[in-house]
Coordinates of N, CA and C and ligand atoms in Angstrom, one line a residue:
M383 N 7.4 -14.8 8.9 CA 8.0 -14.6 10.1 C 7.6 -12.9 10.6
Q384 N 7.4 -12.8 11.8 CA 6.9 -11.6 12.4 C 8.2 -11.2 13.3
E385 N 7.7 -9.8 13.5 CA 8.7 -9.0 14.5 C 8.1 -8.7 15.5
K386 N 8.6 -8.7 16.8 CA 8.3 -8.7 18.1 C 7.6 -7.1 18.4
D387 N 8.1 -6.0 18.0 CA 8.0 -4.9 18.1 C 7.2 -3.8 17.1
C388 N 7.1 -4.8 16.1 CA 6.7 -4.0 14.7 C 4.9 -3.9 15.3
L389 N 4.4 -2.5 14.9 CA 3.1 -2.2 15.1 C 2.1 -2.8 14.3
F390 N 2.4 -3.2 13.2 CA 1.4 -4.2 12.4 C 1.5 -5.6 12.5
C391 N 2.7 -6.1 13.1 CA 2.7 -7.4 13.6 C 2.0 -7.7 14.9
R392 N 2.1 -6.6 15.5 CA 1.3 -6.6 16.8 C 0.0 -6.7 16.6
I393 N -0.5 -5.7 15.7 CA -2.0 -5.7 15.3 C -2.4 -7.1 14.9
I394 N -1.5 -7.7 13.8 CA -1.9 -9.2 13.4 C -2.1 -10.2 14.3
R395 N -1.3 -10.0 15.3 CA -1.3 -11.0 16.5 C -2.3 -10.7 17.6
G396 N -3.2 -9.5 17.1 CA -4.3 -9.2 18.2 C -3.9 -8.5 19.5
E397 N -2.5 -8.1 19.5 CA -2.0 -7.4 20.7 C -2.4 -6.0 20.8
I398 N -2.8 -5.5 19.7 CA -3.2 -4.2 19.5 C -4.7 -4.2 18.7
P399 N -5.8 -3.7 19.3 CA -7.1 -3.9 18.6 C -7.1 -3.1 17.3
S400 N -8.0 -3.7 16.5 CA -8.0 -3.1 15.0 C -9.3 -3.5 14.4
S401 N -9.6 -2.9 13.5 CA -11.2 -3.0 13.0 C -11.0 -3.9 11.7
K402 N -11.0 -5.0 12.0 CA -10.9 -6.1 10.8 C -11.7 -6.1 9.9
V403 N -11.3 -6.3 8.5 CA -12.1 -6.3 7.3 C -12.1 -7.5 6.8
Y404 N -11.0 -8.4 6.7 CA -10.7 -9.6 5.8 C -9.4 -10.0 6.8
E405 N -9.4 -11.7 6.8 CA -8.3 -12.1 7.0 C -8.2 -13.4 6.5
D406 N -7.1 -14.0 6.0 CA -7.1 -15.3 5.7 C -5.3 -15.8 6.2
E407 N -5.0 -16.8 5.6 CA -3.7 -17.4 6.0 C -2.3 -16.5 5.9
Y408 N -2.5 -15.4 4.7 CA -1.4 -14.9 4.5 C -1.6 -13.5 4.6
V409 N -2.8 -12.9 4.6 CA -2.9 -11.3 4.5 C -4.1 -11.0 5.7
Y410 N -3.8 -9.8 6.1 CA -4.6 -9.2 7.1 C -5.1 -7.8 6.8
A411 N -6.2 -7.6 6.6 CA -6.9 -6.0 6.0 C -7.8 -5.4 7.3
F412 N -7.7 -4.1 7.5 CA -8.3 -3.3 8.7 C -8.3 -2.1 8.4
L413 N -9.1 -1.3 9.1 CA -9.2 0.0 8.8 C -8.4 1.0 9.4
D414 N -7.9 1.9 8.5 CA -6.8 2.8 8.7 C -7.3 3.7 10.1
I415 N -6.6 3.7 10.9 CA -6.9 4.5 12.1 C -7.5 6.2 11.6
A416 N -6.8 6.7 10.9 CA -6.7 7.9 10.5 C -6.6 8.0 8.9
P417 N -8.3 7.7 8.7 CA -8.5 7.6 7.3 C -8.8 8.8 6.4
S418 N -8.3 8.8 5.1 CA -8.7 9.8 4.3 C -10.2 10.0 4.0
F419 N -10.8 8.8 4.0 CA -12.2 8.8 4.2 C -12.7 7.5 4.9
A420 N -14.1 7.3 5.4 CA -14.3 6.3 6.1 C -14.2 5.2 5.1
G421 N -13.8 3.9 5.7 CA -13.8 2.6 4.8 C -12.1 2.6 4.2
H422 N -11.2 3.5 4.5 CA -9.9 3.5 4.0 C -9.5 2.2 4.6
T423 N -9.0 1.5 4.2 CA -8.5 0.0 4.4 C -7.0 -0.3 4.4
L424 N -6.2 -0.8 5.1 CA -5.0 -1.2 4.9 C -4.9 -2.9 4.9
V425 N -4.0 -3.2 3.7 CA -4.0 -4.6 3.5 C -2.5 -5.1 3.7
V426 N -2.3 -5.9 4.3 CA -1.0 -6.1 4.8 C -0.4 -7.7 4.9
P427 N 0.6 -8.1 4.2 CA 0.9 -9.5 4.7 C 1.3 -9.8 6.0
K428 N 0.7 -11.1 6.4 CA 1.1 -11.6 7.7 C 2.4 -11.6 8.3
N429 N 3.2 -12.1 7.2 CA 4.8 -12.1 7.5 C 5.6 -10.6 7.4
H430 N 6.2 -10.3 8.0 CA 6.8 -8.9 7.9 C 8.0 -8.9 7.1
Y431 N 7.5 -7.8 6.3 CA 8.3 -7.4 5.2 C 8.4 -5.5 5.1
E432 N 9.6 -5.3 5.3 CA 9.8 -3.7 5.4 C 9.0 -3.0 4.2
N433 N 9.2 -3.2 3.0 CA 8.5 -2.4 1.6 C 8.3 -3.6 0.7
I434 N 7.9 -2.8 -0.5 CA 7.4 -3.6 -1.7 C 8.5 -4.4 -2.2
L435 N 10.0 -4.0 -2.2 CA 11.0 -4.5 -2.7 C 11.4 -5.7 -2.0
D436 N 11.2 -5.9 -0.8 CA 11.4 -7.2 -0.1 C 10.5 -8.2 0.3
I437 N 9.2 -7.8 -0.2 CA 8.1 -8.9 0.3 C 8.3 -10.1 -1.2
D438 N 7.8 -11.1 -0.3 CA 7.9 -12.3 -1.4 C 6.9 -12.2 -2.4
V439 N 7.3 -12.6 -3.5 CA 6.3 -12.0 -4.9 C 5.2 -13.0 -4.8
N440 N 5.0 -14.1 -4.2 CA 3.9 -15.0 -4.3 C 3.2 -14.5 -3.2
E441 N 3.6 -13.7 -2.3 CA 2.6 -13.2 -1.2 C 2.2 -11.8 -1.7
A442 N 2.8 -11.5 -2.5 CA 2.3 -10.0 -2.9 C 1.2 -10.1 -4.1
S443 N 1.6 -11.4 -4.7 CA 0.4 -11.9 -5.9 C -0.9 -12.2 -4.9
H444 N -0.7 -12.5 -3.9 CA -1.9 -13.0 -2.9 C -2.7 -11.5 -2.5
I445 N -1.9 -10.6 -2.1 CA -2.1 -9.3 -1.8 C -3.2 -8.8 -2.9
F446 N -2.7 -8.9 -4.2 CA -3.4 -8.3 -5.2 C -4.8 -9.0 -5.3
A447 N -4.5 -10.4 -5.3 CA -5.9 -11.2 -5.3 C -6.8 -10.7 -4.2
T448 N -6.3 -10.3 -3.0 CA -7.2 -9.8 -1.7 C -7.6 -8.4 -2.0
I449 N -6.8 -7.7 -2.8 CA -7.5 -6.5 -3.2 C -8.5 -6.3 -4.2
Q450 N -8.5 -7.3 -5.2 CA -9.5 -7.4 -5.9 C -10.8 -8.0 -5.2
K451 N -10.6 -8.9 -4.4 CA -11.7 -9.4 -3.6 C -12.4 -8.1 -2.6
I452 N -11.8 -7.4 -1.8 CA -12.2 -6.5 -1.0 C -12.6 -5.1 -1.4
A453 N -12.0 -4.7 -2.5 CA -12.0 -3.2 -3.0 C -13.5 -3.2 -3.5
P454 N -14.2 -4.0 -4.1 CA -15.7 -3.8 -4.2 C -16.6 -3.8 -3.4
A455 N -16.3 -4.7 -2.1 CA -17.0 -4.8 -1.0 C -16.8 -3.0 -0.4
I456 N -15.6 -2.8 -0.5 CA -15.3 -1.3 0.2 C -16.3 -0.3 -0.6
M457 N -16.3 -0.2 -1.9 CA -16.9 0.6 -2.6 C -18.5 0.6 -2.4
K458 N -19.0 -1.0 -2.1 CA -20.5 -1.2 -1.9 C -20.8 -0.7 -0.5
A459 N -19.8 -0.9 0.6 CA -20.1 0.0 1.7 C -20.1 1.0 2.1
T460 N -19.3 1.9 1.3 CA -19.1 3.1 1.6 C -19.8 4.2 0.3
G461 N -20.7 3.2 -0.9 CA -20.9 4.2 -1.8 C -20.2 4.9 -2.7
A462 N -18.9 4.5 -2.6 CA -17.7 5.1 -3.6 C -17.9 4.6 -5.1
E463 N -17.2 5.4 -5.7 CA -17.4 4.8 -7.3 C -16.0 4.5 -7.8
G464 N -15.2 4.6 -7.0 CA -13.6 4.2 -7.4 C -13.0 4.2 -6.2
F465 N -11.7 3.6 -6.5 CA -10.7 3.7 -5.2 C -9.3 4.0 -5.7
H466 N -8.4 4.3 -4.7 CA -6.9 4.1 -5.1 C -6.2 3.0 -4.4
V467 N -5.5 2.4 -5.1 CA -4.3 1.6 -4.1 C -3.1 2.5 -4.2
L468 N -2.7 2.7 -2.9 CA -1.6 3.5 -2.8 C -0.5 2.8 -1.7
Q469 N 0.8 2.7 -2.0 CA 1.8 2.2 -1.4 C 3.0 3.0 -1.2
N470 N 3.3 3.1 0.2 CA 4.4 4.1 0.4 C 5.8 3.6 0.7
N471 N 6.9 3.8 0.1 CA 8.1 3.0 0.3 C 9.2 4.1 0.6
N472 N 9.6 4.0 2.2 CA 10.6 4.8 2.6 C 10.0 6.3 3.3
E473 N 10.9 6.8 4.2 CA 10.2 7.7 4.9 C 9.9 9.0 3.7
V474 N 10.7 9.1 2.9 CA 10.5 10.4 2.0 C 9.2 10.3 1.4
A475 N 8.7 9.0 1.0 CA 7.7 8.9 0.3 C 6.3 8.7 1.2
G476 N 6.6 9.0 2.5 CA 5.5 9.1 3.6 C 5.1 8.0 3.9
Q477 N 6.2 6.8 3.9 CA 6.0 5.4 4.7 C 6.4 5.8 6.2
T478 N 5.4 5.5 7.2 CA 5.5 5.8 8.5 C 5.6 4.4 9.5
V479 N 4.9 3.4 8.7 CA 5.0 2.2 9.2 C 5.7 1.2 8.5
F480 N 6.8 0.7 9.2 CA 8.0 0.0 8.2 C 7.4 -1.5 8.0
H481 N 6.3 -1.9 8.0 CA 5.7 -3.2 7.6 C 5.1 -3.0 6.5
T482 N 5.4 -3.4 5.3 CA 4.7 -3.0 4.0 C 3.1 -3.1 4.1
H483 N 2.6 -2.2 3.5 CA 1.1 -2.3 3.5 C 0.4 -1.4 2.3
F484 N -0.7 -1.9 1.8 CA -1.4 -1.3 0.7 C -2.6 -0.6 1.3
H485 N -2.6 0.8 0.9 CA -3.8 1.5 1.2 C -5.0 1.2 0.2
I486 N -6.1 1.0 0.5 CA -7.2 1.0 -0.5 C -8.2 2.1 0.2
I487 N -8.1 3.4 -0.9 CA -8.9 4.4 -0.3 C -10.1 4.8 -1.4
P488 N -11.2 4.7 -0.7 CA -12.2 4.9 -1.5 C -12.8 6.3 -1.9
R489 N -13.1 6.6 -3.2 CA -13.0 7.8 -3.8 C -14.5 8.0 -4.3
K490 N -15.0 9.3 -4.2 CA -16.4 9.8 -4.7 C -16.1 11.1 -5.4
A491 N -17.1 11.3 -6.3 CA -16.9 12.6 -7.0 C -17.1 13.6 -6.1
G492 N -16.1 14.8 -6.6 CA -15.9 15.7 -5.5 C -15.6 15.8 -4.3
D493 N -14.9 14.6 -3.9 CA -14.5 14.6 -2.5 C -13.2 15.6 -2.1
G494 N -12.7 16.0 -3.2 CA -11.7 17.0 -3.1 C -10.2 16.6 -2.7
M495 N -9.9 15.3 -2.8 CA -8.5 14.5 -2.6 C -8.0 14.9 -3.9
T496 N -6.5 15.3 -3.5 CA -5.5 15.2 -4.9 C -4.3 14.7 -4.6
L497 N -4.0 13.9 -5.5 CA -2.8 13.1 -5.3 C -1.5 14.0 -5.5
W498 N -1.4 14.5 -6.8 CA 0.0 15.1 -7.4 C -0.3 16.2 -8.3
T499 N 0.3 17.1 -8.4 CA 0.5 18.1 -9.2 C 1.1 17.6 -10.5
P500 N 0.4 17.5 -11.6 CA 1.4 17.2 -12.9 C 2.4 18.3 -13.3
T501 N 3.5 17.9 -13.6 CA 4.5 18.5 -13.8 C 5.1 18.3 -15.3
P502 N 5.2 18.9 -16.4 CA 5.7 18.2 -17.2 C 7.0 18.6 -17.6
Y503 N 7.8 17.5 -18.6 CA 8.9 17.7 -18.8 C 9.4 18.8 -19.6
E504 N 10.5 19.5 -19.6 CA 11.1 20.6 -20.1 C 10.8 20.6 -21.9
S505 N 11.2 19.4 -22.2 CA 11.3 18.9 -23.6 C 10.8 17.6 -23.9
D506 N 10.6 16.8 -25.0 CA 10.5 15.5 -25.3 C 12.1 14.8 -25.1
K507 N 13.1 15.5 -25.3 CA 14.5 15.2 -25.2 C 14.8 14.8 -23.5
K508 N 14.5 15.9 -22.9 CA 14.6 15.4 -21.5 C 13.6 14.4 -20.9
R509 N 12.5 14.1 -21.5 CA 11.7 12.8 -21.2 C 12.4 11.7 -21.5
D510 N 12.9 11.8 -22.9 CA 13.7 10.3 -23.3 C 15.0 10.2 -22.7
E511 N 15.5 11.2 -22.3 CA 16.9 11.1 -21.4 C 16.5 10.2 -20.1
M512 N 15.5 11.0 -19.6 CA 15.2 10.1 -18.2 C 15.0 8.6 -18.4
A513 N 14.1 8.6 -19.3 CA 13.7 6.8 -19.7 C 15.1 6.3 -19.7
R514 N 16.1 6.7 -20.6 CA 17.4 6.0 -20.8 C 17.9 5.7 -19.6
K515 N 18.0 6.8 -18.7 CA 18.8 6.8 -17.3 C 18.2 5.7 -16.7
I516 N 16.8 5.5 -16.6 CA 16.3 4.4 -16.0 C 16.6 3.1 -16.4
Q517 N 16.4 3.0 -17.9 CA 16.8 1.8 -18.5 C 17.9 1.0 -18.0
V518 N 19.0 2.2 -17.7 CA 20.4 1.6 -17.9 C 20.6 1.0 -16.4
E519 N 19.6 1.1 -15.4 CA 19.6 0.5 -13.9 C 19.1 -0.6 -13.7
I520 N 18.2 -0.9 -14.8 CA 17.3 -2.1 -14.8 C 18.0 -3.2 -14.9
H521 N 18.4 -4.4 -13.9 CA 19.2 -5.4 -13.9 C 18.3 -6.8 -14.1
Ligands
5GP1421 P1 2.0 4.8 5.7 O1 2.1 6.3 5.8 O2 3.1 4.1 6.6 O3 1.8 4.4 4.5 O4 0.5 4.4 6.4 C1 0.7 3.8 7.8 C2 -0.7 4.1 8.2 O5 -0.8 3.3 9.2 C3 -1.2 5.5 8.3 O6 -2.5 5.8 7.3 C4 -1.9 5.6 9.9 O7 -3.2 6.1 9.8 C5 -1.9 4.1 9.7 N1 -1.9 3.6 11.5 C6 -0.6 4.0 12.1 N2 -0.9 3.6 13.4 C7 -2.2 3.0 13.3 C8 -2.7 2.0 14.1 O8 -2.4 1.7 15.2 N3 -3.9 1.4 13.8 C9 -4.4 1.6 12.7 N4 -5.6 0.8 12.3 N5 -3.7 2.3 11.5 C10 -2.8 3.0 11.9
ZN1422 ZN1 5.7 -6.4 11.0

């Protein structure tokens, strides 16, 4: 199911132009309008889901199959030697379009992109405490 005013639903319906890379019954993949690097592609389910927590798991599985299909093509076309699959959930994590989507970002040696600064735990104990705090929240 789609939403009337959602940007990506409108792109999927063709109401807003996009540079399509791939399409099938369940997914639409197109170039990001403001890419990290040329070839940066967004893979989105055709049905509207806000984030990775509410997407239908079979559709999510199909998205992964699609990523396996098109990421090698993106690497070939751009000359990239690797790629990221990035997916932001909620505003604080950088989500700006609330129709869930997966970024495929091609990477080349020396391209200068950094993702995060590693920050070690104060101790092994602190790390284990954090693991336990998460474990008790998993239901
Ligand atoms: P987010 O920040 O939500 O993970 O990613 C949203 C992405 O959508 C951004 O990278 C942004 O450049 C891209 N984007 C936003 N508006 C449009 C648009 O109208 N067309 C295309 N092709 N990409 C868009
Ligand atoms: Zn949508």
